[in-house]
mmCIF file of C-alpha atoms in Angstrom:
data_model
loop_
_atom_site.group_PDB
_atom_site.id
_atom_site.type_symbol
_atom_site.label_atom_id
_atom_site.label_comp_id
_atom_site.label_asym_id
_atom_site.label_seq_id
_atom_site.Cartn_x
_atom_site.Cartn_y
_atom_site.Cartn_z
ATOM 1 C CA MET A 119 48.170 -41.701 -55.827
ATOM 2 C CA ILE A 120 47.012 -38.543 -53.747
ATOM 3 C CA CYS A 121 43.164 -38.966 -53.101
ATOM 4 C CA PRO A 122 40.818 -35.967 -53.916
ATOM 5 C CA ARG A 123 39.762 -33.381 -51.618
ATOM 6 C CA TRP A 124 36.146 -35.064 -52.269
ATOM 7 C CA CYS A 125 37.587 -38.284 -51.713
ATOM 8 C CA VAL A 126 38.668 -36.967 -47.487
ATOM 9 C CA TYR A 127 35.121 -35.056 -47.259
ATOM 10 C CA THR A 128 33.620 -38.495 -48.033
ATOM 11 C CA ILE A 129 35.551 -40.456 -45.692
ATOM 12 C CA LEU A 130 35.316 -37.753 -42.649
ATOM 13 C CA LEU A 131 31.485 -37.347 -43.081
ATOM 14 C CA SER A 132 31.109 -41.010 -43.192
ATOM 15 C CA ILE A 133 33.313 -41.386 -39.787
ATOM 16 C CA LEU A 134 30.789 -38.718 -38.583
ATOM 17 C CA ILE A 135 27.417 -40.446 -40.192
ATOM 18 C CA PHE A 136 28.887 -43.605 -38.471
ATOM 19 C CA SER A 137 29.926 -42.231 -34.905
ATOM 20 C CA GLY A 138 26.135 -40.757 -34.487
ATOM 21 C CA CYS A 139 24.853 -44.532 -35.134
ATOM 22 C CA VAL A 140 26.313 -46.202 -32.103
ATOM 23 C CA GLU A 141 23.248 -47.824 -29.702
ATOM 24 C CA ASP A 142 22.789 -46.310 -26.856
ATOM 25 C CA LYS A 143 22.912 -48.040 -24.108
ATOM 26 C CA ASP A 144 22.767 -47.826 -19.976
ATOM 27 C CA TYR A 145 24.454 -50.726 -18.971
ATOM 28 C CA GLY A 146 23.337 -49.322 -14.743
ATOM 29 C CA GLU A 147 26.851 -46.634 -15.056
ATOM 30 C CA ALA A 148 24.000 -43.495 -15.234
ATOM 31 C CA ASN A 149 21.906 -44.092 -11.843
ATOM 32 C CA GLN A 150 25.353 -44.447 -10.205
ATOM 33 C CA LEU A 151 26.388 -40.802 -10.691
ATOM 34 C CA ARG A 152 23.439 -39.929 -8.209
ATOM 35 C CA PRO A 153 23.285 -41.563 -5.094
ATOM 36 C CA PRO A 154 19.768 -43.652 -4.200
ATOM 37 C CA GLU A 155 17.398 -41.208 -2.900
ATOM 38 C CA ASP A 156 16.202 -42.456 1.456
ATOM 39 C CA THR A 157 12.822 -41.019 0.852
ATOM 40 C CA ASN A 158 12.278 -42.043 4.847
ATOM 41 C CA ARG A 159 15.231 -39.588 5.672
ATOM 42 C CA PRO A 160 13.521 -36.601 7.370
ATOM 43 C CA ILE A 161 14.643 -33.272 4.996
ATOM 44 C CA ASN A 162 16.427 -30.469 7.375
ATOM 45 C CA LEU A 163 16.265 -27.411 6.288
ATOM 46 C CA ASN A 164 16.494 -24.049 8.020
ATOM 47 C CA VAL A 165 13.634 -22.548 6.602
ATOM 48 C CA ASN A 166 11.399 -20.593 8.572
ATOM 49 C CA SER A 167 7.706 -21.822 7.238
ATOM 50 C CA ASN A 168 6.035 -18.599 9.264
ATOM 51 C CA GLU A 169 8.625 -15.973 7.304
ATOM 52 C CA ASN A 170 6.541 -15.169 4.666
ATOM 53 C CA ILE A 171 3.292 -15.732 5.724
ATOM 54 C CA ALA A 172 1.167 -12.701 6.828
ATOM 55 C CA GLU A 173 -2.807 -12.807 7.881
ATOM 56 C CA ASP A 174 -5.687 -11.446 6.450
ATOM 57 C CA ASN A 175 -8.723 -11.865 8.345
ATOM 58 C CA ALA A 176 -10.249 -8.306 8.329
ATOM 59 C CA ILE A 177 -12.645 -10.081 11.654
ATOM 60 C CA LYS A 178 -10.038 -11.021 13.064
ATOM 61 C CA LEU A 179 -8.101 -7.845 12.451
ATOM 62 C CA SER A 180 -10.841 -5.516 13.205
ATOM 63 C CA GLU A 181 -10.381 -7.385 17.089
ATOM 64 C CA LEU A 182 -7.206 -5.815 17.504
ATOM 65 C CA VAL A 183 -7.011 -2.611 15.638
ATOM 66 C CA GLU A 184 -9.458 0.382 15.383
ATOM 67 C CA ILE A 185 -9.679 1.207 11.812
ATOM 68 C CA PRO A 186 -12.282 4.407 11.031
ATOM 69 C CA TYR A 187 -12.359 3.305 6.891
ATOM 70 C CA GLU A 188 -12.641 0.652 5.310
ATOM 71 C CA PRO A 189 -9.122 -0.353 3.265
ATOM 72 C CA GLU A 190 -9.066 -0.304 -0.190
ATOM 73 C CA GLN A 191 -8.139 -3.933 -0.248
ATOM 74 C CA ASP A 192 -7.675 -6.585 2.048
ATOM 75 C CA SER A 193 -5.132 -5.654 4.521
ATOM 76 C CA VAL A 194 -2.094 -7.880 5.286
ATOM 77 C CA TRP A 195 -0.751 -8.057 9.090
ATOM 78 C CA ARG A 196 1.107 -10.252 11.552
ATOM 79 C CA GLU A 197 1.650 -10.758 15.142
ATOM 80 C CA GLU A 198 4.788 -11.738 16.831
ATOM 81 C CA GLU A 199 6.408 -12.640 19.849
ATOM 82 C CA ILE A 200 9.419 -10.000 20.995
ATOM 83 C CA ALA A 201 12.688 -11.654 23.080
ATOM 84 C CA GLU A 202 12.588 -11.250 26.798
ATOM 85 C CA ASP A 203 15.890 -9.131 26.183
ATOM 86 C CA ALA A 204 14.313 -6.827 23.810
ATOM 87 C CA GLY A 205 11.937 -5.934 26.348
ATOM 88 C CA GLY A 206 8.881 -8.818 25.728
ATOM 89 C CA GLY A 207 5.518 -8.493 25.153
ATOM 90 C CA LYS A 208 3.839 -8.660 21.908
ATOM 91 C CA LYS A 209 4.092 -6.788 18.141
ATOM 92 C CA LEU A 210 1.497 -6.504 15.478
ATOM 93 C CA THR A 211 2.074 -5.027 12.034
ATOM 94 C CA ALA A 212 -0.412 -4.109 9.762
ATOM 95 C CA VAL A 213 -0.484 -3.174 6.304
ATOM 96 C CA PHE A 214 -3.555 -1.124 4.961
ATOM 97 C CA ARG A 215 -3.824 0.665 1.694
ATOM 98 C CA PHE A 216 -6.987 3.406 1.621
ATOM 99 C CA SER A 217 -8.108 5.557 -1.132
ATOM 100 C CA LYS A 218 -6.834 9.007 -1.437
ATOM 101 C CA GLU A 219 -10.095 10.839 0.510
ATOM 102 C CA ASP A 220 -10.154 8.243 2.835
ATOM 103 C CA GLY A 221 -6.236 8.545 3.664
ATOM 104 C CA GLU A 222 -6.249 12.448 3.591
ATOM 105 C CA LYS A 223 -9.181 12.019 6.471
ATOM 106 C CA ILE A 224 -7.050 9.483 8.321
ATOM 107 C CA ARG A 225 -3.830 11.721 8.095
ATOM 108 C CA GLU A 226 -5.809 14.618 8.994
ATOM 109 C CA GLU A 227 -7.734 13.094 12.533
ATOM 110 C CA LEU A 228 -4.176 11.155 13.400
ATOM 111 C CA SER A 229 -2.629 14.714 13.244
ATOM 112 C CA SER A 230 -5.003 16.329 15.676
ATOM 113 C CA LYS A 231 -3.912 14.219 18.049
ATOM 114 C CA GLY A 232 -0.537 15.061 17.749
ATOM 115 C CA GLN A 233 2.017 16.151 15.374
ATOM 116 C CA PRO A 234 3.547 14.002 12.055
ATOM 117 C CA PHE A 235 6.887 13.756 11.940
ATOM 118 C CA ASP A 236 8.883 11.719 9.736
ATOM 119 C CA ALA A 237 9.501 7.900 10.060
ATOM 120 C CA LYS A 238 10.908 4.920 8.173
ATOM 121 C CA VAL A 239 9.449 0.802 8.086
ATOM 122 C CA ASP A 240 12.079 -1.894 7.397
ATOM 123 C CA PRO A 241 9.809 -3.516 4.947
ATOM 124 C CA GLU A 242 9.224 -7.119 5.591
ATOM 125 C CA THR A 243 9.015 -10.354 3.250
ATOM 126 C CA TRP A 244 5.392 -10.483 3.349
ATOM 127 C CA PHE A 245 4.713 -6.703 2.812
ATOM 128 C CA PRO A 246 2.437 -6.176 -0.634
ATOM 129 C CA PRO A 247 4.836 -6.714 -3.819
ATOM 130 C CA GLU A 248 4.526 -2.610 -4.470
ATOM 131 C CA LEU A 249 5.870 -1.655 -1.258
ATOM 132 C CA ALA A 250 8.516 -4.301 -1.870
ATOM 133 C CA ALA A 251 9.345 -2.917 -5.304
ATOM 134 C CA ARG A 252 9.504 0.770 -3.806
ATOM 135 C CA SER A 253 11.993 0.002 -0.636
ATOM 136 C CA SER A 254 14.402 -0.962 -3.163
ATOM 137 C CA THR A 255 14.024 2.884 -5.077
ATOM 138 C CA THR A 256 14.733 4.806 -1.598
ATOM 139 C CA GLY A 257 18.378 3.551 -1.541
ATOM 140 C CA ASP A 258 18.833 2.251 1.510
ATOM 141 C CA GLU A 259 16.379 -0.320 1.923
ATOM 142 C CA THR A 260 13.215 1.315 4.034
ATOM 143 C CA LEU A 261 10.347 2.778 3.347
ATOM 144 C CA LYS A 262 9.979 6.383 4.016
ATOM 145 C CA GLY A 263 6.938 7.988 5.129
ATOM 146 C CA LYS A 264 5.308 10.230 7.600
ATOM 147 C CA GLY A 265 3.811 8.700 11.278
ATOM 148 C CA TYR A 266 1.420 9.563 13.478
ATOM 149 C CA ASN A 267 0.946 8.299 16.815
ATOM 150 C CA ALA A 268 -1.395 4.923 16.929
ATOM 151 C CA SER A 269 -2.786 5.011 20.078
ATOM 152 C CA SER A 270 -6.036 6.095 19.601
ATOM 153 C CA LEU A 271 -6.653 2.533 17.317
ATOM 154 C CA ALA A 272 -5.266 0.363 19.647
ATOM 155 C CA LYS A 273 -6.999 -2.183 20.835
ATOM 156 C CA GLY A 274 -7.439 -5.236 23.290
ATOM 157 C CA PRO A 275 -2.822 -5.851 24.697
ATOM 158 C CA TYR A 276 -1.753 -2.859 22.245
ATOM 159 C CA LYS A 277 -0.834 -0.174 24.137
ATOM 160 C CA THR A 278 1.224 2.733 21.671
ATOM 161 C CA GLY A 279 2.390 2.356 18.476
ATOM 162 C CA THR A 280 2.638 4.422 14.815
ATOM 163 C CA PHE A 281 0.832 4.916 11.995
ATOM 164 C CA VAL A 282 3.000 5.419 9.212
ATOM 165 C CA HIS A 283 1.583 7.330 5.172
ATOM 166 C CA ILE A 284 4.672 5.502 2.805
ATOM 167 C CA ASP A 285 5.569 8.312 1.184
ATOM 168 C CA GLU A 286 3.411 8.806 -2.505
ATOM 169 C CA THR A 287 1.663 5.629 -1.815
ATOM 170 C CA ASP A 288 -1.242 5.139 -0.555
ATOM 171 C CA TYR A 289 -0.282 2.890 1.282
ATOM 172 C CA PHE A 290 -0.191 2.578 5.529
ATOM 173 C CA VAL A 291 2.038 0.940 7.788
ATOM 174 C CA LEU A 292 1.033 0.267 11.357
ATOM 175 C CA THR A 293 2.892 -0.682 14.010
ATOM 176 C CA LEU A 294 1.465 -1.681 17.795
ATOM 177 C CA LEU A 295 3.360 -2.740 20.658
ATOM 178 C CA THR A 296 2.131 -4.384 24.128
ATOM 179 C CA LYS A 297 4.147 -2.944 26.255
#
């Protein structure tokens, strides 16, 4: 005799229900999928912990740079050593955001000391997010703007550099060198 269709469905349903009722025990096999963690082992990661860190101490920056107007937000900056094979010395990079009026005054003052020029700035990982996003819209991953001679802004060990107003923003990137 052939079992009716509902009988086949009942048997299949019973098998599915009873197969799901198996007790779930760990017989020590699950923990062997991953080796035990050695907490005393040093972690060797090739990460430069200073890569994304920038200073925001305005007082310390004012000791290195002569900025004629107060930025609208905290400025971020970094000092770096330049390798000897690249000429040696130090490099200071700072990002400022000024009001439109103060930015215009700064550009006028610096224009009176020298002709502005087309400039490009390679964005750093520590730049404000707005500038990082802006660099990806230009097509060549750089920030474009008008550059000005920044030697009048330099103090201390710094002697020369550029002050670049990033196009269509209120941001300026200052780069100063000791040599």
